[in-house]
mmCIF file of N, CA and C in Angstrom:
data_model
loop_
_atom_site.group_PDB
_atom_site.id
_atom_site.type_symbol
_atom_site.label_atom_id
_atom_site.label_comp_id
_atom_site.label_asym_id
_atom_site.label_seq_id
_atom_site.Cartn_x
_atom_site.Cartn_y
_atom_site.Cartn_z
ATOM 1 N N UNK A 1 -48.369 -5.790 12.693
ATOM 2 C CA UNK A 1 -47.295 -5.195 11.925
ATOM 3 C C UNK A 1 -46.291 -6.277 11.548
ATOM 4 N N UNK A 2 -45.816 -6.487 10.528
ATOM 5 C CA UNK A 2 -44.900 -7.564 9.599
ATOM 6 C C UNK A 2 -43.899 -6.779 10.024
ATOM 7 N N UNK A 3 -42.921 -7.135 10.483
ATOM 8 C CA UNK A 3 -41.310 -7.081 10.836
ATOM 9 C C UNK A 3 -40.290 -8.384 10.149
ATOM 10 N N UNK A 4 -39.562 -7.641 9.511
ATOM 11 C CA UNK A 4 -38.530 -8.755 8.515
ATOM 12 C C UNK A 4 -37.421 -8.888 10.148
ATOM 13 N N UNK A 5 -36.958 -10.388 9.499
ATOM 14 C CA UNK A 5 -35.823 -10.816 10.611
ATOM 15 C C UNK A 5 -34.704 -10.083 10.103
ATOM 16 N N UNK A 6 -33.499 -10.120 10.261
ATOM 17 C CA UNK A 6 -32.270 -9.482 10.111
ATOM 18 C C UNK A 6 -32.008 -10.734 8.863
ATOM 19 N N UNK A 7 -31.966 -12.258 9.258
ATOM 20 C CA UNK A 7 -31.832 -13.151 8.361
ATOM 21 C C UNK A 7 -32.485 -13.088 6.827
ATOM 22 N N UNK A 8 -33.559 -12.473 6.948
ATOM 23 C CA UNK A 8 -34.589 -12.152 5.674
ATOM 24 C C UNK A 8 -33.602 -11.291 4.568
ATOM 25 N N UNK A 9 -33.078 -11.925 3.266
ATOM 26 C CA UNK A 9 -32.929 -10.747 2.904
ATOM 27 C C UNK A 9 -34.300 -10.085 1.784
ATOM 28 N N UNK A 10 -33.772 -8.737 1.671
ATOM 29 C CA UNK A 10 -34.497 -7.641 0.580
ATOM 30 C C UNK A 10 -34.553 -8.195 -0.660
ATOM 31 N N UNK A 11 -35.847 -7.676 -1.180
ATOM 32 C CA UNK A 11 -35.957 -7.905 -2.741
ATOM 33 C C UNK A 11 -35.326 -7.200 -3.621
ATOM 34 N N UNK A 12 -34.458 -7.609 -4.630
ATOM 35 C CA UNK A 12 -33.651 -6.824 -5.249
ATOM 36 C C UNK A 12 -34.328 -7.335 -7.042
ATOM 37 N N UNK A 13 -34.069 -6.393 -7.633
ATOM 38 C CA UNK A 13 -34.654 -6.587 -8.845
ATOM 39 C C UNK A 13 -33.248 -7.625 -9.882
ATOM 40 N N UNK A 14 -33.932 -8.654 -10.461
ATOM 41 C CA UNK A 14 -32.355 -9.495 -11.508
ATOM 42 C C UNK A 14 -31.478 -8.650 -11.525
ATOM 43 N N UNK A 15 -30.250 -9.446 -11.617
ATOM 44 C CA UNK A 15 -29.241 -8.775 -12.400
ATOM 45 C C UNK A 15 -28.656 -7.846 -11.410
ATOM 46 N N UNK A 16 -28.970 -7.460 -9.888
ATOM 47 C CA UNK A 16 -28.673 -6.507 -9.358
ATOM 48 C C UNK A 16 -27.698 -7.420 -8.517
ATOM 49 N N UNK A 17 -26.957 -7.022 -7.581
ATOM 50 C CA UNK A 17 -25.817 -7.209 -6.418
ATOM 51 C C UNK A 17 -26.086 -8.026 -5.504
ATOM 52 N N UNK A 18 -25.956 -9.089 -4.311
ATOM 53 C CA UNK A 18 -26.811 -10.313 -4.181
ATOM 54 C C UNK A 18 -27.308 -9.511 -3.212
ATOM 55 N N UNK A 19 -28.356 -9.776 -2.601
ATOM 56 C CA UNK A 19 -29.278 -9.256 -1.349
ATOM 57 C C UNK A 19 -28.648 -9.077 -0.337
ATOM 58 N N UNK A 20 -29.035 -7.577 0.269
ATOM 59 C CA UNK A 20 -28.430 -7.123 1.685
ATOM 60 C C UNK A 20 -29.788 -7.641 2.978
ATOM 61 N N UNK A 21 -29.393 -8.088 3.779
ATOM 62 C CA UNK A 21 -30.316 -8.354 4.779
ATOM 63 C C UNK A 21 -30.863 -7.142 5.242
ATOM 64 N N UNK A 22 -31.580 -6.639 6.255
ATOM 65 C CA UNK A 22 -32.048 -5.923 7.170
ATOM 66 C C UNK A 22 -31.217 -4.970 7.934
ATOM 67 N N UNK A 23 -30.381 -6.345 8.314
ATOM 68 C CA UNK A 23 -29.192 -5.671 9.388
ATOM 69 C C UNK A 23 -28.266 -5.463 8.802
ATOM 70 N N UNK A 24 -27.815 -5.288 7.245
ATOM 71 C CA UNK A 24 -26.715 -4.775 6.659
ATOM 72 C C UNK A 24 -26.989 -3.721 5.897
ATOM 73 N N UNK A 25 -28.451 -3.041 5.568
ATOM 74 C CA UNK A 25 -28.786 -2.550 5.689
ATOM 75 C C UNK A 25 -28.379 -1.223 6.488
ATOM 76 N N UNK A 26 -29.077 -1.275 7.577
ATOM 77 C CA UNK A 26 -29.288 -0.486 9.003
ATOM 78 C C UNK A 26 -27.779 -0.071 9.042
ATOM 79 N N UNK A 27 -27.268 -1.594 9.457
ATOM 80 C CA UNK A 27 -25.700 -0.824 10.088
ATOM 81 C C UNK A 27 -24.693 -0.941 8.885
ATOM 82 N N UNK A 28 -25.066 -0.617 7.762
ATOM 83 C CA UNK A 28 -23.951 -0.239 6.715
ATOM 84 C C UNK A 28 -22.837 0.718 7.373
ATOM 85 N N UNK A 29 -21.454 0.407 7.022
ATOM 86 C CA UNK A 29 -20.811 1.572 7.476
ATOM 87 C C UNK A 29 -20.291 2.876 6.243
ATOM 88 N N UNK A 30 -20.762 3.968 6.321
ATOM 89 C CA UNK A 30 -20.462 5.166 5.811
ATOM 90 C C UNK A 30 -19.416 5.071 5.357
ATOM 91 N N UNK A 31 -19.249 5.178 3.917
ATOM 92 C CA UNK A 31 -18.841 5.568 2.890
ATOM 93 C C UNK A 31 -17.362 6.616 3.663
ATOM 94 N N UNK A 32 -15.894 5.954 2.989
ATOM 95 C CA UNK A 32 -14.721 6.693 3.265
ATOM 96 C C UNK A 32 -14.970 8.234 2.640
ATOM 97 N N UNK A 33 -14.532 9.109 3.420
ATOM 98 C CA UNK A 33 -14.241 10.545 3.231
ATOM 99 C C UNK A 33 -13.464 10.631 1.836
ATOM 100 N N UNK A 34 -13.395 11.691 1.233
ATOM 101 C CA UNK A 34 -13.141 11.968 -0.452
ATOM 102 C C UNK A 34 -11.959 12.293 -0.204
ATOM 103 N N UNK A 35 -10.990 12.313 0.965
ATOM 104 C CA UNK A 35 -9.509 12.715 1.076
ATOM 105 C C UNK A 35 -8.776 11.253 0.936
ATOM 106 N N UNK A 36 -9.554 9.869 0.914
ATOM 107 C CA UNK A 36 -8.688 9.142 0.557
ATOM 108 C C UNK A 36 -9.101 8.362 -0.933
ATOM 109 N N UNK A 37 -8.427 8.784 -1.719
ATOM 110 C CA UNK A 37 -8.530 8.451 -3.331
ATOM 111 C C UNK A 37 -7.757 7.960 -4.039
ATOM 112 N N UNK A 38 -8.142 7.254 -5.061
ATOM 113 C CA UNK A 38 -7.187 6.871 -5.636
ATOM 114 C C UNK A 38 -6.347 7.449 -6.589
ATOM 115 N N UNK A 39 -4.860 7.409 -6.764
ATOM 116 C CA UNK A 39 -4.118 8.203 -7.900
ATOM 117 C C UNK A 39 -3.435 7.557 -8.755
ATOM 118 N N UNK A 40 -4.480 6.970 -9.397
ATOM 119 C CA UNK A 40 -4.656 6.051 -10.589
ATOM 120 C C UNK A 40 -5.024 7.011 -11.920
ATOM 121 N N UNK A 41 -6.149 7.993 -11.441
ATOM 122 C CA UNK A 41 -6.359 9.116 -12.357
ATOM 123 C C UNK A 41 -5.455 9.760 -12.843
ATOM 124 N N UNK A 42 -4.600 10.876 -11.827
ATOM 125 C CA UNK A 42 -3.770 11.290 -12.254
ATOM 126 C C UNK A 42 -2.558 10.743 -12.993
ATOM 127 N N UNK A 43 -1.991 9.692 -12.557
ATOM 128 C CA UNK A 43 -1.275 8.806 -13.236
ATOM 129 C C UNK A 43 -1.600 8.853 -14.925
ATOM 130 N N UNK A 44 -2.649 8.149 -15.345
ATOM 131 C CA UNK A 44 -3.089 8.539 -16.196
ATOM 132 C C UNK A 44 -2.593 9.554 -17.135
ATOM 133 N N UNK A 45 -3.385 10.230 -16.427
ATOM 134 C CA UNK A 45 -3.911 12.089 -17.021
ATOM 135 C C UNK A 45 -2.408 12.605 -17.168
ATOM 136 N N UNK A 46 -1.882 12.238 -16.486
ATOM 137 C CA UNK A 46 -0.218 12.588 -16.241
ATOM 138 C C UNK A 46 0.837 11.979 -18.054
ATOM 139 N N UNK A 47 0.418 11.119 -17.925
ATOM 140 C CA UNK A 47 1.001 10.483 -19.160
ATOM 141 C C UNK A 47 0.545 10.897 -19.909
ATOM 142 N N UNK A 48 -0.643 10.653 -20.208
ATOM 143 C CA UNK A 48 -1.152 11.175 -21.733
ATOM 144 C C UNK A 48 -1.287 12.591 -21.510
ATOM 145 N N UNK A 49 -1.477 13.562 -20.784
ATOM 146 C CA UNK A 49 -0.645 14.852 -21.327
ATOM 147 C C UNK A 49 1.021 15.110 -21.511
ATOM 148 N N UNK A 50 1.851 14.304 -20.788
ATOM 149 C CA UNK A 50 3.186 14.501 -21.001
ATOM 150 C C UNK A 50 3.006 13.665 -22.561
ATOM 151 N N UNK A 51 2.469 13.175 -23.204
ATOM 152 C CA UNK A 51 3.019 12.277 -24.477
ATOM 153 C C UNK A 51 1.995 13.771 -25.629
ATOM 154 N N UNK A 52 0.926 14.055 -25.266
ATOM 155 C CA UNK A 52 0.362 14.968 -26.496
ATOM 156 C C UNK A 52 1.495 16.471 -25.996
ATOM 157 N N UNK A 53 2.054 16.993 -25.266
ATOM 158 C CA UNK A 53 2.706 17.848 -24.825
ATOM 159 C C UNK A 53 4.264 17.566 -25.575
ATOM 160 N N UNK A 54 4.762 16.725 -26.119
ATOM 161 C CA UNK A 54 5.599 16.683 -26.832
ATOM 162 C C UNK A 54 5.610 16.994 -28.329
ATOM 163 N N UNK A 55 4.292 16.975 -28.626
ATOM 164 C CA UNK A 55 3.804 17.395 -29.541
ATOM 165 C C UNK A 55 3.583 19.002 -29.873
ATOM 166 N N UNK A 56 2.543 19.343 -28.677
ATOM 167 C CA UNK A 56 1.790 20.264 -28.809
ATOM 168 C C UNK A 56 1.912 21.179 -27.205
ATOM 169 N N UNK A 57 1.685 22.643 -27.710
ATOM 170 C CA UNK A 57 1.152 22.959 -26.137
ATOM 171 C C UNK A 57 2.358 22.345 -24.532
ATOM 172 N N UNK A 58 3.777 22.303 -25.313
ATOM 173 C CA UNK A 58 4.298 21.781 -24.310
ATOM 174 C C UNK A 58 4.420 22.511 -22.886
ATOM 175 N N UNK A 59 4.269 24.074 -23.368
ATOM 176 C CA UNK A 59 4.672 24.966 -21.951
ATOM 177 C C UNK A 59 3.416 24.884 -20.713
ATOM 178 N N UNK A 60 2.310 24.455 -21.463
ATOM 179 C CA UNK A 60 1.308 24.612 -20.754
ATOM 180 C C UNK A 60 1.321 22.880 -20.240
ATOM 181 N N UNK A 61 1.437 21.709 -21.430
ATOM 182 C CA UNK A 61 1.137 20.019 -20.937
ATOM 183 C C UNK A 61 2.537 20.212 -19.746
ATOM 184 N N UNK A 62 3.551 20.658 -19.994
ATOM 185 C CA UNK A 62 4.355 19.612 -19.478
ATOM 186 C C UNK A 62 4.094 19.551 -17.941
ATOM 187 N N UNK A 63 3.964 21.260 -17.718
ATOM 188 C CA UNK A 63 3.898 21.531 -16.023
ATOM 189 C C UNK A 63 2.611 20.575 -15.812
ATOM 190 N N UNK A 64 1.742 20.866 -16.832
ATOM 191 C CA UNK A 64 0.507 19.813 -15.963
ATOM 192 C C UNK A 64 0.712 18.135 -15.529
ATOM 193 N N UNK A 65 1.828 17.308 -16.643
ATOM 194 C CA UNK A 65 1.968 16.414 -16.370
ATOM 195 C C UNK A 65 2.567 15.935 -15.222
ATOM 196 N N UNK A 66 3.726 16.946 -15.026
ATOM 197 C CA UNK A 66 4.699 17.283 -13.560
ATOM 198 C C UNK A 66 3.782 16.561 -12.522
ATOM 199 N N UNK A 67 3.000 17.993 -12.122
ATOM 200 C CA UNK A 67 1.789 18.233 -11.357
ATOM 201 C C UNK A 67 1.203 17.064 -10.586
ATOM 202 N N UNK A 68 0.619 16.325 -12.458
ATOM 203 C CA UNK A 68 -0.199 15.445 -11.980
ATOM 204 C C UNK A 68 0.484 14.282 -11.789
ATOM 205 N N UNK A 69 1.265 13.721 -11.847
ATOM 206 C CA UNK A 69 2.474 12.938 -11.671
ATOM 207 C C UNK A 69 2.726 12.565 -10.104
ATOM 208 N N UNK A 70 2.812 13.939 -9.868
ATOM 209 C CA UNK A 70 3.471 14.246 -8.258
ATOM 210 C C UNK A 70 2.668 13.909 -7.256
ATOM 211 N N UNK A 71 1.244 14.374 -8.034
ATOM 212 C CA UNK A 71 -0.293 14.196 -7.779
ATOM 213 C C UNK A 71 -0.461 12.351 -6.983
ATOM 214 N N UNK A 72 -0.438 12.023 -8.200
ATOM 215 C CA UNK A 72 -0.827 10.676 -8.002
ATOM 216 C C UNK A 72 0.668 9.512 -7.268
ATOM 217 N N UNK A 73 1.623 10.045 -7.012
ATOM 218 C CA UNK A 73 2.535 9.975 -5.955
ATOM 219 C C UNK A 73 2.295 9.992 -4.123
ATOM 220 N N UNK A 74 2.244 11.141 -4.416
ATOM 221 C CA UNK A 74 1.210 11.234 -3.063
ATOM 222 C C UNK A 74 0.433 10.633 -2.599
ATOM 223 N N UNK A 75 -0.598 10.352 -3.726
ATOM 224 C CA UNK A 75 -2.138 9.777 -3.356
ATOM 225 C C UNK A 75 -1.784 8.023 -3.288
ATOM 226 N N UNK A 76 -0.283 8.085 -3.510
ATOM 227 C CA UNK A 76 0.010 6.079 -3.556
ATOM 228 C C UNK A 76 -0.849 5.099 -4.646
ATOM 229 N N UNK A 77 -0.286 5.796 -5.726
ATOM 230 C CA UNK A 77 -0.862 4.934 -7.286
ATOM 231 C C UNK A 77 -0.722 3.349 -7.251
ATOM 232 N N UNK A 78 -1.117 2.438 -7.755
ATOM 233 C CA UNK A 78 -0.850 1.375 -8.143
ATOM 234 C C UNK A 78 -0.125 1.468 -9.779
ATOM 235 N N UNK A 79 -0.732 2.528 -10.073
ATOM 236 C CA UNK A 79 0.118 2.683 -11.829
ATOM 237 C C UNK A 79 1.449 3.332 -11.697
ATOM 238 N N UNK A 80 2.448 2.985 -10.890
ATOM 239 C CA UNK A 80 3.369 3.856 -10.594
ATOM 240 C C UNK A 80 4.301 4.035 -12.191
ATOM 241 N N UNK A 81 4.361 2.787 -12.737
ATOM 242 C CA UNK A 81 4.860 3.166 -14.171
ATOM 243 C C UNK A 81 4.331 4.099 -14.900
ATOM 244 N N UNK A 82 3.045 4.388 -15.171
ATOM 245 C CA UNK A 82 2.207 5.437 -15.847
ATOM 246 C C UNK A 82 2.735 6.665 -14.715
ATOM 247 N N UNK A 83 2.939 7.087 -13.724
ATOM 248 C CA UNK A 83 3.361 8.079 -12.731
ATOM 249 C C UNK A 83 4.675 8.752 -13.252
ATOM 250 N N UNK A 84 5.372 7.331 -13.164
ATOM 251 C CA UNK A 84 6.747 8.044 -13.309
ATOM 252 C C UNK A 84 6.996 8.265 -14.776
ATOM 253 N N UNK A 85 6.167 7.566 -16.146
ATOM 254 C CA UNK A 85 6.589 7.610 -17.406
ATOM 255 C C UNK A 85 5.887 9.305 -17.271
ATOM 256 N N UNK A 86 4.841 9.476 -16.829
ATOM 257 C CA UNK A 86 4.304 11.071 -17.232
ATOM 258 C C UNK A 86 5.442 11.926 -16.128
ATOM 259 N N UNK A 87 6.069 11.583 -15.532
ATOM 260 C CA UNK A 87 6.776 12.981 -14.789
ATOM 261 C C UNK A 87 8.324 13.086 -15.869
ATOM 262 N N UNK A 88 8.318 12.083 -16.078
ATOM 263 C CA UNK A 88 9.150 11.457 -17.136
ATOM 264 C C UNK A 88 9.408 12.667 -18.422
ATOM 265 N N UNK A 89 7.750 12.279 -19.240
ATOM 266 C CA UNK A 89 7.209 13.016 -20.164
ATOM 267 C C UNK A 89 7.436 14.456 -20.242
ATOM 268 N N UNK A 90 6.689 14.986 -19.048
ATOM 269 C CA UNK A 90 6.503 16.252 -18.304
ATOM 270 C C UNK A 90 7.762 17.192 -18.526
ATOM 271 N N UNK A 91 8.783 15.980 -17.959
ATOM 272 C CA UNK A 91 10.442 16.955 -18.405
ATOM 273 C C UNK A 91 10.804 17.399 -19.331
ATOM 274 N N UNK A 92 10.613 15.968 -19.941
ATOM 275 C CA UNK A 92 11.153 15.840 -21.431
ATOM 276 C C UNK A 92 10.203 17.250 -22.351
ATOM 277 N N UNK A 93 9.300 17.221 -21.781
ATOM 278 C CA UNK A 93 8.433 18.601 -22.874
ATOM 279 C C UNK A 93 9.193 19.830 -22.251
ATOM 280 N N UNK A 94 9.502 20.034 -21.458
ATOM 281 C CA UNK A 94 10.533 21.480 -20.653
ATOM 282 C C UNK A 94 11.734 21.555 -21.483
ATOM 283 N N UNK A 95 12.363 20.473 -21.686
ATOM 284 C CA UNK A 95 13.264 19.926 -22.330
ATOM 285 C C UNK A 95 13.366 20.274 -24.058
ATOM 286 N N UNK A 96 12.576 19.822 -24.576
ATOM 287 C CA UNK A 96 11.797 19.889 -25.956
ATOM 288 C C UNK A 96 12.163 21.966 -26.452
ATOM 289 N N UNK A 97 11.186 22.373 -24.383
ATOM 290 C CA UNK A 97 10.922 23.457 -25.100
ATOM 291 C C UNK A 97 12.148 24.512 -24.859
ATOM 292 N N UNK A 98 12.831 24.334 -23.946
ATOM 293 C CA UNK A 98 14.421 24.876 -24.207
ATOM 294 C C UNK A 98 14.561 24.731 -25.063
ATOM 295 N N UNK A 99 15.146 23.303 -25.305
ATOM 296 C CA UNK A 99 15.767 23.484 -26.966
ATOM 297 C C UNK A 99 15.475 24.205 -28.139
ATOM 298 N N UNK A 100 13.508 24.268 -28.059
ATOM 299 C CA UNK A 100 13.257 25.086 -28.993
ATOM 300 C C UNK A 100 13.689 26.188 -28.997
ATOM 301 N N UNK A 101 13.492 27.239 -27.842
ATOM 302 C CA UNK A 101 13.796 28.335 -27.584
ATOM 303 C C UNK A 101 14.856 28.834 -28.270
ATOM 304 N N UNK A 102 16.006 27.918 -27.445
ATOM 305 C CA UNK A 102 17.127 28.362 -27.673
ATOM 306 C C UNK A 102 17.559 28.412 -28.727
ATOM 307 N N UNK A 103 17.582 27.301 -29.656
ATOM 308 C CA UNK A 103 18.105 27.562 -31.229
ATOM 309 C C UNK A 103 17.132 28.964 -31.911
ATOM 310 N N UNK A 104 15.408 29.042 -31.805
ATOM 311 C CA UNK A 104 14.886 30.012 -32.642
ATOM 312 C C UNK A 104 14.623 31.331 -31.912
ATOM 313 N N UNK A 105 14.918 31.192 -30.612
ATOM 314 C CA UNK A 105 14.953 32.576 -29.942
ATOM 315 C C UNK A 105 12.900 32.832 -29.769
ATOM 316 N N UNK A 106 12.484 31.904 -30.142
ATOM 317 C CA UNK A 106 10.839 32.139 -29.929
ATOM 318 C C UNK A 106 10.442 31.322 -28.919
ATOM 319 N N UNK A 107 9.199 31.395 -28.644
ATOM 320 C CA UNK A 107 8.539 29.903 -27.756
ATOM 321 C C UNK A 107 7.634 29.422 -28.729
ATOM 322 N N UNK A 108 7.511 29.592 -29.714
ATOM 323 C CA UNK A 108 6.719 29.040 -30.794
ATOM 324 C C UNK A 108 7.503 27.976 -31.764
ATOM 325 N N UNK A 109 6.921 27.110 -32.537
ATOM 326 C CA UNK A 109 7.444 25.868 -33.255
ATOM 327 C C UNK A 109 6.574 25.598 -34.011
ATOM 328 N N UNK A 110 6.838 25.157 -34.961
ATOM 329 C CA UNK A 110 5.819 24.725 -35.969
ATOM 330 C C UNK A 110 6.959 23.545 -37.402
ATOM 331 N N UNK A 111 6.019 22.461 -37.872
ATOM 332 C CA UNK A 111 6.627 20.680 -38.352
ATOM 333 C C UNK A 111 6.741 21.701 -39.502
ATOM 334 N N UNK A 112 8.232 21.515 -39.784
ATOM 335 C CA UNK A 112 8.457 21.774 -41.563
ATOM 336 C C UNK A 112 9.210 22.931 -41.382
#
């Protein structure tokens, strides 16, 4: 029976990741649990709905931008500028939509 050393590494096809031995292999350690993530996404997702929510759909974008804002706060973003510009955003569409309100007495708006 052929037994590879731990030193041996695996054949990996070009272009792929450099070779794992035997023993890195075997004792890989398991993959972090899905409760620690990054909130880089939300960050994101946070902004560019607080920026189309000034536009459009603010009653529904802004709370989401809030949300996701707060979201990716929590989760300890590296994009904290994108975080805070969408909680930012988020207001400013609450904001937007008072004002609308209040001058036309509707929650509806429409350019012109």
């Amino acid at each position: 029976m052929n037994v590879r050393s731990p030193e041996r590494p695996l054949a990996t096809a070009p272009g792929d990741l450099p070779p794992l031995t035997v023993a890195e292999v075997v004792h890989r350690p398991v993959a972090e649990p899905d409760a620690v993530r990054s909130g880089d996404g939300p960050a994101v997702a946070s902004f560019v709905l607080g920026l189309v929510g000034l536009l459009a759909l603010n009653i529904v974008l802004g709370p989401m931008a809030i949300a996701l804002a707060t979201l990716a706060f929590v989760r300890g973003t590296s994009r904290r500028g994108r975080a805070v510009l969408g909680l930012t955003l988020g207001i400013a569409d609450l904001i937007v939509l008072a004002a609308l309100v209040s001058s036309s007495g509707a929650v509806e708006w429409s350019f012109g």
